[in-house]
CSV table of C-alpha atoms in Angstrom, one decimal:
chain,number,residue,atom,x,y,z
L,1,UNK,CA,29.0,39.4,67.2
L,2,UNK,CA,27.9,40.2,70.7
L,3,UNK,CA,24.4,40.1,71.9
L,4,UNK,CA,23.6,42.8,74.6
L,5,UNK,CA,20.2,41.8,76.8
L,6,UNK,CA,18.2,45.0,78.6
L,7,UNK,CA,15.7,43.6,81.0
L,8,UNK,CA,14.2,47.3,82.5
L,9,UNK,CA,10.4,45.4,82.8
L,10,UNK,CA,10.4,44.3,86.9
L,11,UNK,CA,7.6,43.6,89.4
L,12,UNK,CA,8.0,44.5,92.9
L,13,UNK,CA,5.5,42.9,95.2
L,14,UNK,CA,5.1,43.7,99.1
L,15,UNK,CA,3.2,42.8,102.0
L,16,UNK,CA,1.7,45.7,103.4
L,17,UNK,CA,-0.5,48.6,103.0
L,18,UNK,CA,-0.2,51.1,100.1
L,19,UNK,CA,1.2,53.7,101.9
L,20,UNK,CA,4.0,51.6,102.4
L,21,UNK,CA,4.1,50.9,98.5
L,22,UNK,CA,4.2,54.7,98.1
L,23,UNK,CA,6.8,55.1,100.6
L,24,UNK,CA,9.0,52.6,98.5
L,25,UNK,CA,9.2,54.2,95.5
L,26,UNK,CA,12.3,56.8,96.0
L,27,UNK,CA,14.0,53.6,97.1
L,28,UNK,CA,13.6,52.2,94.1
L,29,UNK,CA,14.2,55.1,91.9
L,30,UNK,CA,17.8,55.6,93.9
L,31,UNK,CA,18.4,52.0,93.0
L,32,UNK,CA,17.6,52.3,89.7
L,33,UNK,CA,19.8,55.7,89.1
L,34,UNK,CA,23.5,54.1,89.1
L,35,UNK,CA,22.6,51.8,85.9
L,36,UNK,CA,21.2,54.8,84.0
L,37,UNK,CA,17.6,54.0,84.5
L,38,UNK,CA,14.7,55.4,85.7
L,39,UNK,CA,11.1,54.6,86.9
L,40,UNK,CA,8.4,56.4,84.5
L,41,UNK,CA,5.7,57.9,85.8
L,42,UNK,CA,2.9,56.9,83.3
L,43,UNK,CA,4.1,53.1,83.3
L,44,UNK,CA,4.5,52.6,87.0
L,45,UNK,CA,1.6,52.4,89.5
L,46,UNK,CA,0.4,50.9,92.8
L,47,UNK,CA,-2.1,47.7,92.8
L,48,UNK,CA,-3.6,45.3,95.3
L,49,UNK,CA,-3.0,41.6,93.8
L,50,UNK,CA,-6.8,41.2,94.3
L,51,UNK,CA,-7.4,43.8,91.6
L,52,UNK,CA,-4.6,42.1,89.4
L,53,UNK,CA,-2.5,43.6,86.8
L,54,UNK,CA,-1.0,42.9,83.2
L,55,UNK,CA,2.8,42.4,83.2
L,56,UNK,CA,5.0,40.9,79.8
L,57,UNK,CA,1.5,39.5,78.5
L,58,UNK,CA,0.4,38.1,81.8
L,59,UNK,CA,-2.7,38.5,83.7
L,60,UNK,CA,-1.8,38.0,87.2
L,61,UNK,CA,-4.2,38.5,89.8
L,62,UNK,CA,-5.3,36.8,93.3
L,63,UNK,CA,-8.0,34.7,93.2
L,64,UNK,CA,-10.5,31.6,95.4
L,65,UNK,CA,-8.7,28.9,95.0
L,66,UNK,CA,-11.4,26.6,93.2
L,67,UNK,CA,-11.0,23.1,95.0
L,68,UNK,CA,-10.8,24.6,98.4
L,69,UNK,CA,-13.1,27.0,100.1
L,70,UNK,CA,-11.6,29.8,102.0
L,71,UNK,CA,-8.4,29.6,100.6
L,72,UNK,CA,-7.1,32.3,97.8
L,73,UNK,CA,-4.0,32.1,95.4
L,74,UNK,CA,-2.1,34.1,93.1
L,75,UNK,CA,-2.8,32.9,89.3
L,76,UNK,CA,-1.3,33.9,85.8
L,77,UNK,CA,-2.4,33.4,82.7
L,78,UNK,CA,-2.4,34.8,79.3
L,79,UNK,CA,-3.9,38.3,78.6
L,80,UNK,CA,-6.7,39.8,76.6
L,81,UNK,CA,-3.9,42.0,74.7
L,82,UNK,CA,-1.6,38.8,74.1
L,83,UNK,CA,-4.7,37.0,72.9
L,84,UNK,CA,-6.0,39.5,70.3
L,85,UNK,CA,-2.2,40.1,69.2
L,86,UNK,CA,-2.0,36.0,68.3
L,87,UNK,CA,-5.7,36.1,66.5
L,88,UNK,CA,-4.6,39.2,64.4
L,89,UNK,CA,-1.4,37.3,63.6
L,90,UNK,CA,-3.8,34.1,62.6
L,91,UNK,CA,-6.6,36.5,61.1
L,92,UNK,CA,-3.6,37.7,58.7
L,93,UNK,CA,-1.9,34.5,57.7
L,94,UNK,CA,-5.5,32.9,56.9
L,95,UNK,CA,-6.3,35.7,54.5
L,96,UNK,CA,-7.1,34.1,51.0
L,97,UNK,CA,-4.6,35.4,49.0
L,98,UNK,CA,-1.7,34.7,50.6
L,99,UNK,CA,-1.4,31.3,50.2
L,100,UNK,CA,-1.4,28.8,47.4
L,101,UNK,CA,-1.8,25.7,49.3
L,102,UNK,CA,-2.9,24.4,52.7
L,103,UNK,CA,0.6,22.9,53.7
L,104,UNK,CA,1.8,26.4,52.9
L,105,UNK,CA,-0.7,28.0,55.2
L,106,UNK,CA,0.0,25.5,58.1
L,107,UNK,CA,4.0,25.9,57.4
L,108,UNK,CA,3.4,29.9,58.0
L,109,UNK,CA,1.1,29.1,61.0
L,110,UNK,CA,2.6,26.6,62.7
L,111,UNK,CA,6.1,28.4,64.0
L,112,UNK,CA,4.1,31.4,64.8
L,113,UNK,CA,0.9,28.9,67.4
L,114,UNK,CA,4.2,27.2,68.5
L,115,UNK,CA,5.7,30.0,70.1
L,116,UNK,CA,2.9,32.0,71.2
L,117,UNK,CA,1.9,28.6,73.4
L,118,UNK,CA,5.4,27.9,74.4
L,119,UNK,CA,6.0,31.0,76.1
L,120,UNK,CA,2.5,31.1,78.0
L,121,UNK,CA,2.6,27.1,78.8
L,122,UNK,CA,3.5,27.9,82.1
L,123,UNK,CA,0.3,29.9,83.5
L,124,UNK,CA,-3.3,28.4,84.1
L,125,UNK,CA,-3.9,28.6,80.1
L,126,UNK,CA,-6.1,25.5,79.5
L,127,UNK,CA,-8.7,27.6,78.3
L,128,UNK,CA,-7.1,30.3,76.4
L,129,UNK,CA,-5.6,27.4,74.3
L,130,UNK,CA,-8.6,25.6,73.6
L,131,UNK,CA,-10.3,29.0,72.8
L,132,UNK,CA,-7.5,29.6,70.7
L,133,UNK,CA,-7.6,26.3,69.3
L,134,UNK,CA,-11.1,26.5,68.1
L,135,UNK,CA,-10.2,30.1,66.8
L,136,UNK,CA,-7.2,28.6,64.4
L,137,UNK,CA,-9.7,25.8,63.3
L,138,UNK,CA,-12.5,28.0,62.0
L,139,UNK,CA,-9.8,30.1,60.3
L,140,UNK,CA,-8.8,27.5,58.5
L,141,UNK,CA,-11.8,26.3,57.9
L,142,UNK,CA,-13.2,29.3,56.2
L,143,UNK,CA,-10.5,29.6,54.1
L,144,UNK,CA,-11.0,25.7,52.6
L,145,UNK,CA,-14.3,26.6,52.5
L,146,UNK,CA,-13.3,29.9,50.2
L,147,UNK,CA,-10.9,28.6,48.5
L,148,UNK,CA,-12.7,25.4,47.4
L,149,UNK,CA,-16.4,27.1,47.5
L,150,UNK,CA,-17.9,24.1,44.7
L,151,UNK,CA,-17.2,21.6,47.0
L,152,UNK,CA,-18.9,20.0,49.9
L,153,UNK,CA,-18.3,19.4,53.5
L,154,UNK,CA,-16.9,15.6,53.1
L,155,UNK,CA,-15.4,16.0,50.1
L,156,UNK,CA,-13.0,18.8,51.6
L,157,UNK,CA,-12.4,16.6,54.6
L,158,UNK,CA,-11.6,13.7,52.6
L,159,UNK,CA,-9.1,15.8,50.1
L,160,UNK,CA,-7.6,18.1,52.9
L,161,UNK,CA,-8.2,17.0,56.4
L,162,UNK,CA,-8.1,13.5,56.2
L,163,UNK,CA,-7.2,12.1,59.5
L,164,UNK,CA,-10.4,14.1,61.0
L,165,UNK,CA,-13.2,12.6,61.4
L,166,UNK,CA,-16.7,14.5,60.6
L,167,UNK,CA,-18.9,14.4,63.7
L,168,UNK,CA,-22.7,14.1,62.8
L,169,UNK,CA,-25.9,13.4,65.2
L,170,UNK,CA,-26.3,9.9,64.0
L,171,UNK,CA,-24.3,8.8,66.6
């Protein structure tokens, strides 16, 4: 068995003015013409890093550098279109008749949060996680809640969930 790899997604970044990005593109189409490929025209297109861009379900974009004043940086992190793919994935698995049990549900879950957050660990993603996070949680939540609609709060915490700890006012 032989496993063949395309990579034809590429990023070329320069430091100048756009009319030198224009000026660049025959260049790269010529390069690209001896290994049978070719630059599209819909799919390709010129961008200042300020603006940012979408590339392989990254957000990349320049920004302020938050700690220092004056000072900008180039950061990545997950995009809108990533995101809403992994909630639709979660918003599917969590639907109630698919699964007869909760260990089922969080064995069908699991390998699908675990790669999603492995290949986007790199970026700035603290916050897309815990939004995500709270996002699974609620799922699952909602479908105890469905699934076991007689009972109360505790009582599915203490059944299900019970290494969690319910959170009240009273200190």
């Amino acid at each position: 068995m032989r496993i063949i790899r395309y990579a034809d997604d590429f990023l070329v970044m320069i430091n100048g003015q756009r009319a030198d990005a224009e000026a660049l593109w025959g260049e790269v189409g010529s390069v690209l013409a001896p290994m049978g490929l070719r630059l599209s025209e819909e799919k390709t297109r010129v961008c200042h890093i300020d603006e940012g861009f979408d590339f392989l379900g990254w957000r990349i974009q320049r920004r302020a550098w938050r700690s220092r004043t004056g000072k900008k940086v180039v950061y990545t992190w997950p995009s809108k279109k990533a995101l809403a793919s992994v909630t639709d994935k979660v918003r599917a698995l969590t639907r109630r008749a698919k699964h007869r049990t909760l260990a089922d549900l969080l064995r069908r879950l699991n390998p699908v949060l675990r790669g999603w957050c492995a290949y986007f660990r790199h970026g700035v993603s603290k916050r897309t996680f815990s939004y995500l996070g709270y996002y699974v949680f609620r799922r699952i939540w909602g479908w105890l809640r469905k699934r076991h609609s007689k009972l109360n709060r505790s009582t599915l915490v203490r059944r299900h969930l019970p290494n969690w700890e319910i959170c009240d006012d009273r200190g």
